[in-house]
Coordinates of C-alpha atoms in Angstrom, one line a residue:
M1 CA 74.4 107.6 118.8
K2 CA 73.1 111.4 118.7
N3 CA 74.4 112.7 122.1
P4 CA 71.3 114.4 123.8
A5 CA 73.3 117.2 126.2
H6 CA 74.7 118.2 122.9
P7 CA 71.6 118.4 120.6
D8 CA 72.9 121.3 118.9
T9 CA 76.2 120.4 118.1
V10 CA 78.8 122.3 115.2
L11 CA 80.8 119.8 114.0
I12 CA 84.3 120.9 112.5
I13 CA 86.5 118.7 110.4
D14 CA 90.1 119.0 111.1
F15 CA 92.5 118.3 108.0
G16 CA 95.7 118.9 110.6
S17 CA 95.9 122.8 111.2
Q18 CA 97.6 123.9 114.0
V19 CA 95.0 126.4 114.8
T20 CA 92.2 124.1 114.4
Q21 CA 91.4 124.5 118.2
L22 CA 90.3 127.8 117.9
I23 CA 87.7 127.6 115.5
A24 CA 86.2 124.5 118.0
R25 CA 87.2 127.8 121.0
R26 CA 85.7 130.7 119.0
V27 CA 82.1 128.3 118.0
R28 CA 81.5 128.0 121.8
E29 CA 82.4 131.5 122.8
A30 CA 79.0 132.1 120.6
G31 CA 77.3 129.7 123.3
V32 CA 77.1 126.7 120.4
Y33 CA 78.6 123.2 121.2
S34 CA 81.5 122.5 119.0
E35 CA 83.5 119.0 118.5
I36 CA 86.2 118.3 116.4
V37 CA 87.1 114.9 114.5
P38 CA 90.0 113.9 112.3
F39 CA 89.1 114.2 108.5
Q40 CA 89.4 110.2 108.5
K41 CA 86.7 110.0 110.7
A42 CA 84.3 112.5 109.9
E43 CA 81.8 110.2 107.9
E44 CA 81.2 108.0 110.6
A45 CA 81.0 110.9 113.3
F46 CA 78.4 112.9 111.2
R47 CA 76.4 110.4 111.2
R48 CA 76.8 109.6 114.8
I49 CA 76.3 113.2 115.8
E50 CA 73.7 114.7 113.6
P51 CA 75.4 117.8 113.3
K52 CA 73.2 121.3 112.3
A53 CA 76.8 122.7 110.4
V54 CA 79.8 121.6 109.6
I55 CA 83.5 123.6 109.6
L56 CA 85.9 122.9 107.4
S57 CA 89.6 123.6 108.9
G58 CA 92.6 124.5 107.4
S59 CA 95.6 122.0 106.6
P60 CA 99.3 121.6 105.8
H61 CA 98.2 119.8 102.9
S62 CA 97.9 121.0 99.2
T63 CA 94.2 119.9 97.5
V64 CA 96.6 118.8 94.3
D65 CA 98.6 116.5 95.8
I66 CA 97.4 112.7 95.3
G67 CA 95.1 111.5 98.7
S68 CA 95.4 114.7 100.3
P69 CA 92.6 115.0 103.0
R70 CA 88.8 115.4 101.5
A71 CA 85.9 116.1 103.0
P72 CA 82.9 113.5 102.9
D73 CA 80.2 113.9 100.3
T74 CA 77.6 113.5 103.1
V75 CA 78.6 116.4 104.3
F76 CA 77.7 118.4 100.9
S77 CA 74.7 116.9 100.1
A78 CA 73.1 116.9 103.7
G79 CA 71.3 120.4 103.6
V80 CA 73.7 121.9 106.6
P81 CA 75.4 124.9 106.0
V82 CA 79.4 124.4 105.4
L83 CA 81.9 126.4 105.9
G84 CA 85.1 126.3 104.5
I85 CA 88.4 128.1 106.2
C86 CA 92.1 128.2 104.2
Y87 CA 92.5 124.2 103.1
G88 CA 88.7 123.9 104.2
E89 CA 87.6 126.6 101.3
Q90 CA 90.0 125.1 98.8
T91 CA 88.9 121.7 99.3
M92 CA 85.0 122.6 98.9
S93 CA 85.7 124.3 95.6
A94 CA 88.0 121.1 94.1
Q95 CA 85.4 118.8 95.3
L96 CA 82.0 120.9 94.3
G97 CA 83.8 121.6 90.8
G98 CA 86.1 124.3 90.9
K99 CA 89.5 124.5 90.6
V100 CA 92.5 124.6 92.8
E101 CA 96.4 125.2 91.6
V102 CA 100.0 125.6 93.2
G103 CA 102.2 127.7 91.5
H104 CA 100.8 131.2 92.2
H105 CA 101.5 133.7 94.7
R106 CA 101.3 133.1 98.6
E107 CA 100.0 134.4 101.4
F108 CA 101.4 134.6 104.5
G109 CA 100.7 136.7 107.8
R110 CA 98.7 140.0 107.2
A111 CA 96.7 140.8 104.5
F112 CA 93.7 142.8 103.8
L113 CA 90.2 141.7 102.1
D114 CA 88.3 143.5 99.9
I115 CA 84.6 143.2 100.5
E116 CA 83.1 143.0 96.8
D117 CA 79.5 141.9 98.1
D118 CA 76.6 141.9 100.8
S119 CA 76.7 138.3 102.3
A120 CA 74.9 136.9 105.5
L121 CA 78.5 135.9 106.4
F122 CA 78.9 139.4 106.3
D123 CA 75.8 141.1 108.0
G124 CA 76.4 143.3 110.7
I125 CA 80.7 142.9 110.1
W126 CA 80.9 144.4 106.7
A127 CA 79.8 146.3 104.0
K128 CA 80.4 145.8 100.5
G129 CA 83.2 148.7 99.5
T130 CA 85.2 148.2 102.4
R131 CA 88.5 146.7 103.3
H132 CA 89.5 144.9 106.4
Q133 CA 92.7 143.3 107.9
V134 CA 92.4 139.4 108.3
W135 CA 95.0 136.6 108.1
M136 CA 96.2 134.2 105.7
S137 CA 98.7 131.3 105.3
H138 CA 98.6 129.6 102.0
G139 CA 100.3 128.9 99.2
D140 CA 97.4 127.4 97.0
K141 CA 95.1 129.3 95.0
I142 CA 91.7 129.0 94.0
T143 CA 91.6 129.7 90.1
A144 CA 88.0 129.0 89.4
I145 CA 85.1 128.4 91.9
P146 CA 81.8 125.8 91.4
P147 CA 79.0 126.4 90.0
G148 CA 76.3 128.5 92.0
F149 CA 79.0 130.6 94.0
R150 CA 80.0 134.0 93.8
V151 CA 82.6 136.2 95.1
I152 CA 82.4 138.3 98.1
G153 CA 85.9 139.1 98.9
T154 CA 89.1 139.7 97.5
S155 CA 92.7 139.9 98.3
A156 CA 96.0 140.7 96.6
G157 CA 97.1 137.6 96.2
A158 CA 93.7 135.7 96.2
P159 CA 90.8 136.9 93.9
F160 CA 88.2 134.2 95.3
A161 CA 89.2 135.0 99.6
A162 CA 85.4 134.9 100.2
I163 CA 82.9 133.1 98.5
A164 CA 79.5 132.3 99.3
D165 CA 76.1 130.2 97.7
E166 CA 74.0 131.4 99.7
G167 CA 70.8 128.7 98.7
R168 CA 73.1 125.8 100.2
K169 CA 74.4 128.1 103.1
F170 CA 78.0 127.2 102.1
Y171 CA 80.9 129.6 102.0
G172 CA 84.2 129.6 102.1
V173 CA 87.2 131.6 102.7
Q174 CA 90.7 131.9 102.2
F175 CA 91.6 133.8 105.4
H176 CA 91.7 132.3 109.0
P177 CA 88.8 133.9 111.1
E178 CA 89.9 131.8 114.0
V179 CA 93.1 133.4 115.3
V180 CA 93.1 136.6 116.9
H181 CA 95.0 138.8 113.9
T182 CA 91.4 138.7 112.3
P183 CA 90.2 141.2 114.1
D184 CA 86.5 140.6 113.1
G185 CA 86.3 136.7 113.0
A186 CA 85.2 135.6 115.7
K187 CA 82.0 137.9 115.1
L188 CA 82.3 136.0 111.4
L189 CA 82.2 132.7 112.8
R190 CA 79.1 133.9 115.4
N191 CA 77.5 134.8 112.2
F192 CA 77.5 131.5 110.9
V193 CA 76.7 129.6 113.4
R194 CA 74.0 131.9 114.9
N195 CA 72.1 133.5 111.9
I196 CA 73.2 131.6 109.1
A197 CA 72.9 128.0 111.2
G198 CA 70.6 129.2 113.4
L199 CA 71.6 128.0 116.6
T200 CA 70.5 129.2 119.9
G201 CA 73.5 129.9 121.5
D202 CA 72.3 127.7 124.9
W203 CA 76.3 126.3 125.8
T204 CA 76.6 127.4 129.2
M205 CA 78.6 126.5 132.3
A206 CA 75.7 126.7 134.2
A207 CA 73.9 124.1 132.1
Y208 CA 77.2 122.1 131.4
K209 CA 78.1 121.5 135.5
D210 CA 74.2 120.3 136.0
Q211 CA 74.5 117.8 132.9
A212 CA 78.3 117.2 134.1
I213 CA 76.8 115.7 137.4
A214 CA 74.1 113.8 136.3
A215 CA 76.5 112.3 133.6
I216 CA 79.0 111.0 136.8
R217 CA 76.1 109.9 139.1
A218 CA 74.9 107.5 136.0
Q219 CA 78.3 106.3 134.8
V220 CA 80.0 106.0 138.7
G221 CA 76.9 104.5 140.6
D222 CA 77.3 103.1 143.9
G223 CA 80.9 102.7 142.5
R224 CA 84.4 105.2 144.6
V225 CA 86.2 107.2 142.8
I226 CA 89.8 108.3 143.6
C227 CA 91.1 111.6 142.3
G228 CA 95.0 112.8 141.4
L229 CA 95.1 116.0 142.2
S230 CA 97.9 118.0 140.5
G231 CA 97.6 121.3 142.3
G232 CA 96.4 122.9 139.2
V233 CA 93.3 123.6 138.2
D234 CA 92.2 120.8 136.2
S235 CA 92.1 118.6 138.9
S236 CA 90.7 120.8 140.9
V237 CA 87.5 121.5 139.5
A238 CA 87.4 117.7 138.0
A239 CA 87.8 117.0 142.0
V240 CA 84.8 119.1 143.3
L241 CA 82.7 118.5 140.4
I242 CA 82.8 114.6 141.2
H243 CA 82.4 115.6 144.8
E244 CA 79.0 117.5 144.1
A245 CA 77.7 114.5 142.2
I246 CA 78.8 111.3 144.5
G247 CA 79.4 113.1 147.6
E248 CA 82.4 110.8 150.2
R249 CA 82.8 108.2 147.8
L250 CA 85.5 110.8 146.7
T251 CA 88.9 110.5 147.8
C252 CA 92.0 112.8 146.0
I253 CA 95.4 111.7 146.7
L254 CA 98.3 114.7 146.2
V255 CA 101.3 113.4 145.3
D256 CA 104.1 115.7 145.9
H257 CA 106.7 114.9 143.8
G258 CA 108.7 117.8 144.5
L259 CA 108.5 119.4 141.7
M260 CA 105.9 122.0 143.0
R261 CA 105.6 125.5 143.5
K262 CA 106.9 127.0 146.1
N263 CA 104.2 126.4 148.9
E264 CA 101.8 124.3 146.2
A265 CA 100.9 121.5 148.2
A266 CA 99.9 123.1 151.7
E267 CA 97.4 125.3 149.8
V268 CA 96.0 122.3 147.9
V269 CA 95.8 120.7 151.3
E270 CA 94.3 123.1 152.7
M271 CA 91.3 123.9 150.2
F272 CA 90.4 120.7 150.1
R273 CA 90.5 120.0 153.6
G274 CA 89.6 122.7 155.2
H275 CA 87.3 123.9 153.3
Y276 CA 85.5 121.7 150.8
N277 CA 86.5 119.1 153.5
I278 CA 87.3 116.5 150.4
P279 CA 89.1 113.3 152.1
L280 CA 92.7 113.7 150.8
V281 CA 95.9 111.9 151.0
H282 CA 98.9 114.1 150.5
V283 CA 101.8 111.9 150.1
D284 CA 105.2 113.4 149.7
A285 CA 107.5 111.1 147.2
S286 CA 109.9 113.9 146.0
D287 CA 113.0 111.9 147.2
R288 CA 111.7 109.1 144.8
F289 CA 111.2 111.2 142.1
I290 CA 114.3 113.8 142.3
G291 CA 116.0 110.8 142.5
A292 CA 115.0 109.0 139.5
L293 CA 115.1 112.1 137.3
E294 CA 119.0 113.3 138.6
G295 CA 121.2 112.7 135.3
L296 CA 118.2 113.1 133.0
S297 CA 118.3 115.9 130.8
D298 CA 116.2 115.1 127.7
P299 CA 112.6 117.0 128.6
E300 CA 110.4 114.2 126.6
V301 CA 112.4 111.3 128.8
K302 CA 112.0 113.1 131.9
R303 CA 108.1 113.6 131.2
K304 CA 108.1 109.6 130.7
T305 CA 109.7 109.1 134.0
I306 CA 107.4 111.5 136.2
G307 CA 104.5 109.7 134.6
K308 CA 105.3 106.1 134.4
L309 CA 106.4 107.0 138.5
F310 CA 103.1 108.8 139.1
I311 CA 101.2 105.9 138.1
D312 CA 103.1 104.0 140.3
V313 CA 102.8 106.2 143.3
F314 CA 99.3 106.8 142.5
E315 CA 98.5 102.6 142.1
E316 CA 100.2 102.2 145.8
E317 CA 98.4 104.5 147.3
A318 CA 95.1 103.8 145.9
K319 CA 95.5 100.2 147.3
K320 CA 96.2 101.7 150.9
V321 CA 92.6 103.7 150.8
G322 CA 91.1 100.4 149.6
G323 CA 90.8 100.5 146.1
A324 CA 88.1 102.4 144.0
D325 CA 85.7 101.5 141.0
F326 CA 87.0 104.3 139.3
L327 CA 90.2 106.8 138.6
A328 CA 89.3 110.6 138.3
Q329 CA 91.6 112.5 135.7
G330 CA 91.5 116.3 134.9
T331 CA 91.9 115.2 130.9
L332 CA 90.9 118.7 128.9
Y333 CA 89.5 118.7 125.2
P334 CA 93.0 119.7 124.1
D335 CA 94.6 116.8 125.5
V336 CA 92.2 114.7 124.1
I337 CA 92.9 116.2 120.5
E338 CA 96.5 116.4 120.4
S339 CA 96.6 112.7 121.9
V340 CA 95.4 112.2 118.3
S341 CA 97.7 112.0 114.8
F342 CA 95.1 113.3 112.5
T343 CA 97.2 113.5 109.6
G344 CA 100.4 113.7 110.3
G345 CA 101.2 117.4 109.8
P346 CA 102.8 119.8 112.0
S347 CA 100.0 119.7 114.5
V348 CA 101.4 116.3 115.7
T349 CA 104.8 117.2 115.9
I350 CA 104.3 119.8 118.0
K351 CA 102.3 118.6 120.7
S352 CA 103.7 115.2 122.2
H353 CA 103.2 115.3 125.5
H354 CA 99.7 115.1 126.4
N355 CA 98.5 110.8 127.5
V356 CA 95.2 110.5 127.7
G357 CA 95.6 106.4 126.2
G358 CA 94.0 104.8 128.9
L359 CA 95.3 103.5 132.3
P360 CA 97.5 99.9 133.1
E361 CA 95.3 97.0 132.9
R362 CA 96.6 95.8 136.3
M363 CA 94.6 99.0 137.6
N364 CA 91.6 97.4 137.5
M365 CA 89.5 100.6 137.0
K366 CA 87.5 102.6 134.9
L367 CA 88.5 106.7 133.9
V368 CA 86.4 109.2 135.1
E369 CA 86.9 112.0 133.1
P370 CA 84.3 114.7 133.5
L371 CA 86.4 118.0 131.8
R372 CA 87.4 116.4 128.9
E373 CA 84.7 117.9 126.5
L374 CA 86.3 121.3 128.1
F375 CA 89.1 124.0 127.4
K376 CA 90.9 125.8 129.8
D377 CA 88.9 128.9 129.9
E378 CA 85.6 126.8 130.0
V379 CA 87.2 125.0 133.1
R380 CA 87.9 128.5 135.0
S381 CA 83.9 129.6 134.2
L382 CA 82.8 125.9 135.8
G383 CA 85.0 126.3 139.1
R384 CA 83.2 129.6 139.5
E385 CA 79.9 127.7 138.9
L386 CA 81.3 125.4 141.8
G387 CA 82.2 128.2 143.7
L388 CA 86.3 127.7 144.0
P389 CA 88.1 130.8 144.9
E390 CA 88.7 133.1 142.5
H391 CA 92.9 133.9 143.0
F392 CA 92.9 129.7 142.8
I393 CA 90.9 129.5 139.1
G394 CA 93.2 132.4 138.1
R395 CA 96.2 131.2 138.5
H396 CA 98.8 130.5 135.6
P397 CA 98.8 127.5 134.0
F398 CA 101.7 125.1 135.0
P399 CA 102.7 122.2 132.8
G400 CA 102.2 118.4 134.6
P401 CA 106.2 117.9 134.8
G402 CA 106.2 120.6 137.0
L403 CA 109.8 122.4 137.5
A404 CA 111.3 119.8 135.6
I405 CA 111.0 121.0 132.5
R406 CA 112.1 124.1 133.9
V407 CA 115.4 123.0 134.9
P408 CA 116.6 122.2 131.2
G409 CA 119.2 119.6 131.5
A410 CA 120.1 118.0 133.9
I411 CA 118.2 117.9 137.7
S412 CA 119.2 118.0 141.0
R413 CA 117.3 118.7 144.6
D414 CA 119.8 122.1 144.3
K415 CA 118.6 123.4 141.0
L416 CA 114.8 122.8 141.9
D417 CA 115.1 124.7 144.9
I418 CA 117.1 127.5 143.3
L419 CA 114.2 127.7 140.5
R420 CA 111.5 127.3 143.5
Q421 CA 112.7 130.8 145.3
A422 CA 113.3 132.5 141.8
D423 CA 110.0 131.5 140.4
A424 CA 108.6 132.7 144.0
I425 CA 109.6 136.0 143.8
Y426 CA 108.8 137.0 140.2
L427 CA 105.7 135.7 140.6
D428 CA 105.2 138.0 144.0
E429 CA 106.6 140.7 142.2
I430 CA 104.1 140.6 139.9
R431 CA 101.0 140.2 142.0
K432 CA 102.8 143.5 143.8
A433 CA 102.2 145.3 140.4
G434 CA 98.6 144.0 140.0
L435 CA 99.9 142.6 137.0
Y436 CA 99.2 139.1 137.5
D437 CA 95.6 138.9 135.7
A438 CA 96.9 140.6 132.9
I439 CA 99.9 138.1 131.8
W440 CA 98.5 134.4 131.0
Q441 CA 101.5 132.6 132.4
A442 CA 104.8 133.7 133.7
F443 CA 107.8 131.7 135.2
A444 CA 111.8 130.9 135.9
V445 CA 113.6 129.0 134.5
L446 CA 117.0 128.0 135.3
L447 CA 119.5 127.6 132.3
P448 CA 122.2 125.0 132.0
V449 CA 124.7 128.0 131.9
Q450 CA 127.0 129.9 134.8
T451 CA 128.5 132.9 134.5
V452 CA 131.5 135.1 136.0
G453 CA 129.9 137.7 138.3
V454 CA 130.7 140.6 140.8
M455 CA 128.9 140.6 143.8
G456 CA 130.3 142.5 146.5
D457 CA 134.2 142.4 146.7
G458 CA 134.0 138.6 145.5
R459 CA 134.0 137.0 142.1
T460 CA 131.2 134.7 141.8
Y461 CA 130.2 131.3 139.4
D462 CA 126.6 130.8 139.2
S463 CA 124.0 130.2 136.9
V464 CA 121.6 132.4 134.9
C465 CA 117.7 132.6 135.5
A466 CA 115.5 133.5 132.4
L467 CA 112.2 134.8 133.1
R468 CA 109.1 134.4 131.0
A469 CA 105.4 136.0 130.9
V470 CA 103.7 135.9 127.8
T471 CA 100.0 137.0 127.2
S472 CA 97.4 135.0 125.6
V473 CA 94.0 134.7 124.2
D474 CA 93.1 131.1 124.2
G475 CA 97.3 129.5 124.8
M476 CA 97.6 128.3 121.5
T477 CA 99.5 131.5 120.2
A478 CA 101.3 133.7 122.5
D479 CA 103.8 137.1 122.8
F480 CA 105.6 138.3 125.5
F481 CA 104.7 140.9 128.2
H482 CA 105.6 144.3 127.8
F483 CA 107.5 144.8 131.4
D484 CA 108.8 148.1 132.3
M485 CA 112.8 148.2 132.6
A486 CA 111.9 149.6 136.4
F487 CA 110.1 146.1 136.8
L488 CA 112.7 143.9 135.5
G489 CA 115.0 145.7 137.2
A490 CA 113.4 145.2 140.6
A491 CA 112.8 142.1 140.1
A492 CA 116.1 140.5 139.1
T493 CA 117.8 142.5 142.0
R494 CA 115.7 140.7 144.4
I495 CA 116.4 137.2 142.8
I496 CA 120.5 138.0 142.9
N497 CA 120.4 139.6 146.2
E498 CA 118.0 136.5 147.4
V499 CA 118.4 133.6 145.8
K500 CA 122.0 132.3 146.2
G501 CA 123.1 130.3 143.3
I502 CA 121.6 133.1 140.6
N503 CA 124.2 136.2 139.7
R504 CA 122.2 136.8 136.5
V505 CA 118.6 137.2 135.2
V506 CA 117.7 137.7 131.6
Y507 CA 113.9 138.4 130.0
D508 CA 112.8 135.9 127.2
V509 CA 110.9 138.1 124.6
T510 CA 110.4 135.2 122.7
S511 CA 106.8 135.4 120.7
K512 CA 105.2 132.0 119.7
P513 CA 103.5 131.1 116.5
P514 CA 100.6 128.2 116.8
G515 CA 101.4 125.3 118.8
T516 CA 103.4 124.8 121.9
I517 CA 104.5 127.5 125.0
E518 CA 106.1 125.9 126.9
W519 CA 109.6 125.7 127.7
E520 CA 111.8 122.6 126.6

């Protein structure tokens, strides 16, 4: 059944690209609601959603391989605008009568698009006869376009880098407009959904808040909800939103697993009890968690151990407060997407840490996930609509397993204490320098390495601390932040002087391609 809350939806068919989420992000930034579905479920989703436009994503696959992904024929016969991106353009061409071949010149990375003809897709952005930077990532090559199409853009390695059938409103581009490396790509996607598809752009957080509150009330009825607070933005926004909907029938439980940042638990307790007066249970389970983690070195084992213990402790505390009918979680849309193995491609092997598969049957509760349609930046916008403090909304992302994955190798309470102090000093220096909001994420890592050093008149044999800071538009790609040496010197000196157990500090200058940016 079509979702009445989102009558104007753009359906994005995912063929396994690592950056499919970015397409959805760009569409939503244009004020239009978008939804991603794996190609295996695309036909059912198309009939259910009745989208106003369709976008076909990239893929690690080759259209010439037997059994490679295809778009449902319904997409091309329904009379809705279609945009194919990279593999999406190739499968569109192959399915509509064109030809795709392998063994030709490949294009990966920065390339330049020559605009051969004007088009509604380029209207107001690129004019005929101009050249523009784009980002390519393809090995196959379209060698013949389908009947009805014309060439509107070429590149050195792709004679059909952009094609159009204006009559049917079908478009294909060999480059990736969704990534920031294509500077005008967001404008192109906006052109497609707003001008070509004719969608009005009424996707706003104010409207979403009202819809979400109504949906929570309809789902919960007269029931009671408990919400697991992690200390992060997502679960906090979910809790405040649910409180707006059902008031005192919400109880929050903060399980302090001993892996949080310095003073983080106290700050969350103060905000919820003092500022919002939301019923909150604060559980100190640090001994239990750290005891279970000691000796574990594999990051995936750490994650699973923390996840299982969290459920156990949460279930115990829920019984103490009289139980509830629903459990609230701060699940986001990327969590939902990444928890599904769409194609078995690279995106699956990169993302293994989200678990939104439901609760143990013994808990006998239903899930309330009011943020599962939102991306991180949208959650922050919703938090502002709900009146959460700006300093809290703008906090850097922090992983669910907390400091456990920022102590590579075996964990101990001493190591966590050392890291917690170093991390706090690092963030304090960043704030003092006025750089916090310019950085997407910054954190310290306690490396499983010890070095000989000289401090004063004595030799030391202590740990190495790594500092990481990245800039990112979307969290999918990241580049290291370019600190000046004066800042790094000041931060390193403070850490070495104030944190016993560290005698050397290094700065990580690794950039990350699409995928995870956590340190594991």
